[in-house]
CSV table of C-alpha atoms in Angstrom, one decimal:
chain,number,residue,atom,x,y,z
Y,1,UNK,CA,15.0,-27.5,69.0
Y,2,UNK,CA,16.3,-24.1,69.9
Y,3,UNK,CA,19.3,-22.8,67.9
Y,4,UNK,CA,21.5,-20.0,69.1
Y,5,UNK,CA,22.9,-17.6,66.6
Y,6,UNK,CA,26.7,-17.5,66.3
Y,7,UNK,CA,28.4,-14.3,67.4
Y,8,UNK,CA,28.3,-11.5,64.7
Y,9,UNK,CA,32.0,-12.1,63.9
Y,10,UNK,CA,31.2,-15.5,62.5
Y,11,UNK,CA,28.9,-15.9,59.5
Y,12,UNK,CA,27.3,-19.3,59.0
Y,13,UNK,CA,28.0,-21.0,55.7
Y,14,UNK,CA,25.0,-22.5,53.9
Y,15,UNK,CA,24.3,-26.0,54.9
Y,16,UNK,CA,21.8,-28.5,53.7
Y,17,UNK,CA,22.8,-31.5,55.8
Y,18,UNK,CA,22.5,-30.0,59.3
Y,19,UNK,CA,19.9,-28.1,61.3
Y,20,UNK,CA,22.5,-26.0,63.1
Y,21,UNK,CA,25.4,-24.1,61.4
Y,22,UNK,CA,28.6,-26.0,62.0
Y,23,UNK,CA,30.8,-24.2,59.4
Y,24,UNK,CA,31.4,-20.5,60.0
Y,25,UNK,CA,33.3,-17.8,58.1
Y,26,UNK,CA,35.4,-15.4,60.2
Y,27,UNK,CA,34.0,-12.1,59.0
Y,28,UNK,CA,37.0,-10.3,60.5
Y,29,UNK,CA,39.5,-12.4,58.7
Y,30,UNK,CA,41.9,-10.4,56.5
Y,31,UNK,CA,40.4,-9.8,53.0
Y,32,UNK,CA,43.5,-11.5,51.4
Y,33,UNK,CA,42.7,-14.7,53.4
Y,34,UNK,CA,39.0,-14.6,52.4
Y,35,UNK,CA,40.1,-14.1,48.8
Y,36,UNK,CA,42.6,-17.0,49.0
Y,37,UNK,CA,39.8,-19.2,50.3
Y,38,UNK,CA,37.5,-18.6,47.4
Y,39,UNK,CA,40.3,-18.6,44.9
Y,40,UNK,CA,41.3,-22.1,46.0
Y,41,UNK,CA,37.8,-23.4,45.6
Y,42,UNK,CA,37.2,-21.7,42.2
Y,43,UNK,CA,40.6,-22.9,40.9
Y,44,UNK,CA,39.6,-26.4,42.0
Y,45,UNK,CA,36.1,-26.5,40.7
Y,46,UNK,CA,36.5,-24.8,37.3
Y,47,UNK,CA,39.0,-27.3,35.8
Y,48,UNK,CA,37.0,-30.1,37.4
Y,49,UNK,CA,33.8,-28.9,35.6
Y,50,UNK,CA,35.8,-28.4,32.4
Y,51,UNK,CA,37.0,-32.0,32.6
Y,52,UNK,CA,33.4,-33.3,33.2
Y,53,UNK,CA,32.1,-31.1,30.3
Y,54,UNK,CA,34.5,-32.8,27.9
Y,55,UNK,CA,33.7,-36.3,29.2
Y,56,UNK,CA,31.3,-38.5,27.3
Y,57,UNK,CA,28.2,-39.1,29.5
Y,58,UNK,CA,27.7,-42.8,28.4
Y,59,UNK,CA,31.1,-43.5,30.1
Y,60,UNK,CA,29.7,-42.9,33.6
Y,61,UNK,CA,26.9,-44.2,35.7
Y,62,UNK,CA,24.1,-41.8,36.8
Y,63,UNK,CA,25.4,-41.9,40.4
Y,64,UNK,CA,28.8,-40.7,39.2
Y,65,UNK,CA,27.3,-37.6,37.5
Y,66,UNK,CA,25.3,-36.9,40.7
Y,67,UNK,CA,28.4,-37.1,42.7
Y,68,UNK,CA,30.3,-34.7,40.4
Y,69,UNK,CA,27.4,-32.2,40.4
Y,70,UNK,CA,27.1,-32.3,44.2
Y,71,UNK,CA,30.9,-31.7,44.7
Y,72,UNK,CA,30.7,-28.7,42.3
Y,73,UNK,CA,27.6,-27.4,44.1
Y,74,UNK,CA,29.3,-27.6,47.6
Y,75,UNK,CA,32.4,-25.8,46.3
Y,76,UNK,CA,30.5,-23.1,44.5
Y,77,UNK,CA,28.2,-22.6,47.5
Y,78,UNK,CA,31.3,-22.0,49.7
Y,79,UNK,CA,32.6,-19.4,47.2
Y,80,UNK,CA,29.2,-17.7,47.2
Y,81,UNK,CA,29.1,-17.6,51.0
Y,82,UNK,CA,32.6,-16.1,51.3
Y,83,UNK,CA,31.8,-13.6,48.6
Y,84,UNK,CA,28.7,-12.5,50.6
Y,85,UNK,CA,31.0,-11.8,53.6
Y,86,UNK,CA,33.5,-9.8,51.5
Y,87,UNK,CA,30.6,-7.8,49.9
Y,88,UNK,CA,29.1,-7.1,53.3
Y,89,UNK,CA,32.4,-5.8,54.6
Y,90,UNK,CA,33.0,-3.8,51.5
Y,91,UNK,CA,29.5,-2.2,51.6
Y,92,UNK,CA,29.9,-1.5,55.4
Y,93,UNK,CA,33.3,0.2,54.7
Y,94,UNK,CA,31.8,2.3,51.9
Y,95,UNK,CA,29.0,3.6,54.1
Y,96,UNK,CA,31.6,4.6,56.7
Y,97,UNK,CA,33.5,6.8,54.2
């Protein structure tokens, strides 16, 4: 299977379920919008993990814990991917100064 790379403007997000990148980050999006994207995910996952950390494990089945961990992993991977784009833009701008 031949995969084409997306245009440079779009950075693929990490994916584990597909062979071809289907979710892309617009590298040219305003920094405020990129920041809002990662803030939303962090503000969702941190209280979620806090809740799970305060929950008694015997109350849940193993499958439930795996689901919680997978949701947190996906959200945190999104944050990491968008941070990478922000950092690349920041470093590129710093070199141009």
